[in-house]
Amino acid sequence: MNPAIASRWFVFPNILFLAPVPLATAAAALLTWRALHSRSEVLPFVGGIGLFVLSGIAISLYPMIVPHHFTLWEAASSDRTQAFLLVGTLALLPVILMYTSWSYWVFRGKVRADIGYH
């Protein structure tokens, strides 16, 4: 284990704050496992997202985005590039959401649970 990562998790003040993370991960894994045997589709999905968020990778590596090479700020694009992407996202995201909504509206009721590739 990397000494920097070990010191982040196991040194005194941090261990108090980070001790709930493995416990919450174990609880999320158990709940997700149990949800897989139910008829719910939402609970396993939410559990998977919870496991991803609670994985501890971000806690272990922060602020390194490329481990032991680049920090988050060194790997980020320039301010001009980020502004360009923001403008493009603000222009195209509403179009994508409207088209997706329209597609769902047009095809509503056309697919039933008893037909298809089941």
PDB file of C-alpha atoms in Angstrom:
ATOM      1  CA  MET A   1       0.000   0.000   0.000  1.00  0.00           C
ATOM      2  CA  ASN A   2       1.200   3.468  -0.816  1.00  0.00           C
ATOM      3  CA  PRO A   3       2.328   5.288   2.356  1.00  0.00           C
ATOM      4  CA  ALA A   4       0.560   8.513   1.331  1.00  0.00           C
ATOM      5  CA  ILE A   5      -2.745   6.675   0.901  1.00  0.00           C
ATOM      6  CA  ALA A   6      -2.260   4.744   4.142  1.00  0.00           C
ATOM      7  CA  SER A   7      -1.564   7.933   6.054  1.00  0.00           C
ATOM      8  CA  ARG A   8      -4.676   9.545   4.593  1.00  0.00           C
ATOM      9  CA  TRP A   9      -6.884   6.692   5.827  1.00  0.00           C
ATOM     10  CA  PHE A  10      -5.213   5.554   9.048  1.00  0.00           C
ATOM     11  CA  VAL A  11      -3.713   8.652  10.741  1.00  0.00           C
ATOM     12  CA  PHE A  12      -5.600   9.814  13.841  1.00  0.00           C
ATOM     13  CA  PRO A  13      -7.795  12.735  12.842  1.00  0.00           C
ATOM     14  CA  ASN A  14      -8.624  11.259   9.433  1.00  0.00           C
ATOM     15  CA  ILE A  15      -9.540   7.816  10.711  1.00  0.00           C
ATOM     16  CA  LEU A  16     -12.393   9.297  12.725  1.00  0.00           C
ATOM     17  CA  PHE A  17     -13.850  11.008   9.684  1.00  0.00           C
ATOM     18  CA  LEU A  18     -13.226   8.185   7.218  1.00  0.00           C
ATOM     19  CA  ALA A  19     -14.209   5.181   9.372  1.00  0.00           C
ATOM     20  CA  PRO A  20     -17.877   5.397   8.283  1.00  0.00           C
ATOM     21  CA  VAL A  21     -16.930   5.047   4.592  1.00  0.00           C
ATOM     22  CA  PRO A  22     -16.059   1.299   4.683  1.00  0.00           C
ATOM     23  CA  LEU A  23     -19.054   0.642   6.924  1.00  0.00           C
ATOM     24  CA  ALA A  24     -21.387   2.487   4.555  1.00  0.00           C
ATOM     25  CA  THR A  25     -19.840   0.628   1.613  1.00  0.00           C
ATOM     26  CA  ALA A  26     -20.494  -2.727   3.285  1.00  0.00           C
ATOM     27  CA  ALA A  27     -24.085  -1.683   4.043  1.00  0.00           C
ATOM     28  CA  ALA A  28     -24.604  -0.523   0.433  1.00  0.00           C
ATOM     29  CA  ALA A  29     -23.163  -3.793  -0.883  1.00  0.00           C
ATOM     30  CA  LEU A  30     -25.479  -5.837   1.335  1.00  0.00           C
ATOM     31  CA  LEU A  31     -28.541  -3.804   0.396  1.00  0.00           C
ATOM     32  CA  THR A  32     -27.643  -4.000  -3.294  1.00  0.00           C
ATOM     33  CA  TRP A  33     -27.176  -7.768  -3.071  1.00  0.00           C
ATOM     34  CA  ARG A  34     -30.564  -8.140  -1.409  1.00  0.00           C
ATOM     35  CA  ALA A  35     -32.170  -5.765  -3.938  1.00  0.00           C
ATOM     36  CA  LEU A  36     -30.970  -7.960  -6.809  1.00  0.00           C
ATOM     37  CA  HIS A  37     -33.308 -10.686  -5.594  1.00  0.00           C
ATOM     38  CA  SER A  38     -36.329  -8.381  -5.460  1.00  0.00           C
ATOM     39  CA  ARG A  39     -38.517  -7.305  -8.364  1.00  0.00           C
ATOM     40  CA  SER A  40     -37.359  -3.707  -8.071  1.00  0.00           C
ATOM     41  CA  GLU A  41     -35.304  -2.177 -10.857  1.00  0.00           C
ATOM     42  CA  VAL A  42     -34.508   1.072  -9.088  1.00  0.00           C
ATOM     43  CA  LEU A  43     -32.904  -0.286  -5.913  1.00  0.00           C
ATOM     44  CA  PRO A  44     -30.066  -2.220  -7.611  1.00  0.00           C
ATOM     45  CA  PHE A  45     -29.335   0.801  -9.806  1.00  0.00           C
ATOM     46  CA  VAL A  46     -29.203   3.179  -6.849  1.00  0.00           C
ATOM     47  CA  GLY A  47     -27.138   0.643  -4.917  1.00  0.00           C
ATOM     48  CA  GLY A  48     -24.628   0.416  -7.759  1.00  0.00           C
ATOM     49  CA  ILE A  49     -24.292   4.180  -7.845  1.00  0.00           C
ATOM     50  CA  GLY A  50     -23.856   4.180  -4.067  1.00  0.00           C
ATOM     51  CA  LEU A  51     -21.093   1.577  -4.298  1.00  0.00           C
ATOM     52  CA  PHE A  52     -19.323   3.632  -6.945  1.00  0.00           C
ATOM     53  CA  VAL A  53     -19.543   6.823  -4.882  1.00  0.00           C
ATOM     54  CA  LEU A  54     -18.446   5.079  -1.688  1.00  0.00           C
ATOM     55  CA  SER A  55     -15.543   3.209  -3.313  1.00  0.00           C
ATOM     56  CA  GLY A  56     -12.994   5.508  -1.672  1.00  0.00           C
ATOM     57  CA  ILE A  57     -10.938   6.063  -4.810  1.00  0.00           C
ATOM     58  CA  ALA A  58     -11.553   9.811  -4.762  1.00  0.00           C
ATOM     59  CA  ILE A  59     -10.683   9.963  -1.057  1.00  0.00           C
ATOM     60  CA  SER A  60      -7.505   7.956  -1.562  1.00  0.00           C
ATOM     61  CA  LEU A  61      -6.179   9.823  -4.587  1.00  0.00           C
ATOM     62  CA  TYR A  62      -7.405  13.412  -4.153  1.00  0.00           C
ATOM     63  CA  PRO A  63      -6.122  15.767  -5.592  1.00  0.00           C
ATOM     64  CA  MET A  64      -4.306  13.416  -7.991  1.00  0.00           C
ATOM     65  CA  ILE A  65      -6.409  12.702 -11.088  1.00  0.00           C
ATOM     66  CA  VAL A  66      -3.675  10.628 -12.761  1.00  0.00           C
ATOM     67  CA  PRO A  67      -2.145   8.795  -9.790  1.00  0.00           C
ATOM     68  CA  HIS A  68       1.278  10.132  -8.816  1.00  0.00           C
ATOM     69  CA  HIS A  69       1.623  12.245 -11.981  1.00  0.00           C
ATOM     70  CA  PHE A  70      -0.986  15.002 -12.385  1.00  0.00           C
ATOM     71  CA  THR A  71      -3.211  16.867  -9.974  1.00  0.00           C
ATOM     72  CA  LEU A  72      -6.769  17.788 -10.829  1.00  0.00           C
ATOM     73  CA  TRP A  73      -5.721  21.333 -11.704  1.00  0.00           C
ATOM     74  CA  GLU A  74      -2.757  20.247 -13.863  1.00  0.00           C
ATOM     75  CA  ALA A  75      -4.969  17.881 -15.873  1.00  0.00           C
ATOM     76  CA  ALA A  76      -7.763  20.408 -16.382  1.00  0.00           C
ATOM     77  CA  SER A  77      -8.217  22.304 -19.622  1.00  0.00           C
ATOM     78  CA  SER A  78      -7.586  26.009 -19.910  1.00  0.00           C
ATOM     79  CA  ASP A  79     -10.247  28.473 -18.799  1.00  0.00           C
ATOM     80  CA  ARG A  80     -11.025  29.407 -22.420  1.00  0.00           C
ATOM     81  CA  THR A  81     -11.578  25.764 -23.365  1.00  0.00           C
ATOM     82  CA  GLN A  82     -13.854  25.179 -20.406  1.00  0.00           C
ATOM     83  CA  ALA A  83     -15.853  28.321 -21.234  1.00  0.00           C
ATOM     84  CA  PHE A  84     -16.226  27.142 -24.859  1.00  0.00           C
ATOM     85  CA  LEU A  85     -17.492  23.753 -23.688  1.00  0.00           C
ATOM     86  CA  LEU A  86     -19.876  25.391 -21.225  1.00  0.00           C
ATOM     87  CA  VAL A  87     -21.420  27.520 -23.969  1.00  0.00           C
ATOM     88  CA  GLY A  88     -21.767  24.471 -26.217  1.00  0.00           C
ATOM     89  CA  THR A  89     -23.362  22.446 -23.419  1.00  0.00           C
ATOM     90  CA  LEU A  90     -25.787  25.226 -22.546  1.00  0.00           C
ATOM     91  CA  ALA A  91     -26.817  25.443 -26.201  1.00  0.00           C
ATOM     92  CA  LEU A  92     -27.117  21.724 -26.977  1.00  0.00           C
ATOM     93  CA  LEU A  93     -28.356  20.179 -23.728  1.00  0.00           C
ATOM     94  CA  PRO A  94     -31.875  21.666 -23.989  1.00  0.00           C
ATOM     95  CA  VAL A  95     -32.096  20.432 -27.595  1.00  0.00           C
ATOM     96  CA  ILE A  96     -31.085  16.912 -26.562  1.00  0.00           C
ATOM     97  CA  LEU A  97     -33.548  16.892 -23.653  1.00  0.00           C
ATOM     98  CA  MET A  98     -36.393  18.161 -25.866  1.00  0.00           C
ATOM     99  CA  TYR A  99     -35.645  15.571 -28.574  1.00  0.00           C
ATOM    100  CA  THR A 100     -35.502  12.761 -26.004  1.00  0.00           C
ATOM    101  CA  SER A 101     -38.783  13.918 -24.448  1.00  0.00           C
ATOM    102  CA  TRP A 102     -40.412  14.115 -27.876  1.00  0.00           C
ATOM    103  CA  SER A 103     -39.179  10.586 -28.714  1.00  0.00           C
ATOM    104  CA  TYR A 104     -40.640   9.191 -25.526  1.00  0.00           C
ATOM    105  CA  TRP A 105     -43.911  11.032 -26.239  1.00  0.00           C
ATOM    106  CA  VAL A 106     -44.153   9.696 -29.793  1.00  0.00           C
ATOM    107  CA  PHE A 107     -43.424   6.089 -28.844  1.00  0.00           C
ATOM    108  CA  ARG A 108     -45.478   5.970 -25.636  1.00  0.00           C
ATOM    109  CA  GLY A 109     -47.716   2.937 -25.361  1.00  0.00           C
ATOM    110  CA  LYS A 110     -46.152   1.219 -28.368  1.00  0.00           C
ATOM    111  CA  VAL A 111     -44.075  -1.239 -26.329  1.00  0.00           C
ATOM    112  CA  ARG A 112     -45.579  -3.629 -23.826  1.00  0.00           C
ATOM    113  CA  ALA A 113     -43.887  -5.881 -21.289  1.00  0.00           C
ATOM    114  CA  ASP A 114     -45.298  -9.049 -22.915  1.00  0.00           C
ATOM    115  CA  ILE A 115     -43.599  -8.471 -26.298  1.00  0.00           C
ATOM    116  CA  GLY A 116     -39.945  -8.160 -27.193  1.00  0.00           C
ATOM    117  CA  TYR A 117     -36.813 -10.131 -26.570  1.00  0.00           C
ATOM    118  CA  HIS A 118     -37.735 -11.547 -23.150  1.00  0.00           C
TER     119      HIS A 118
END
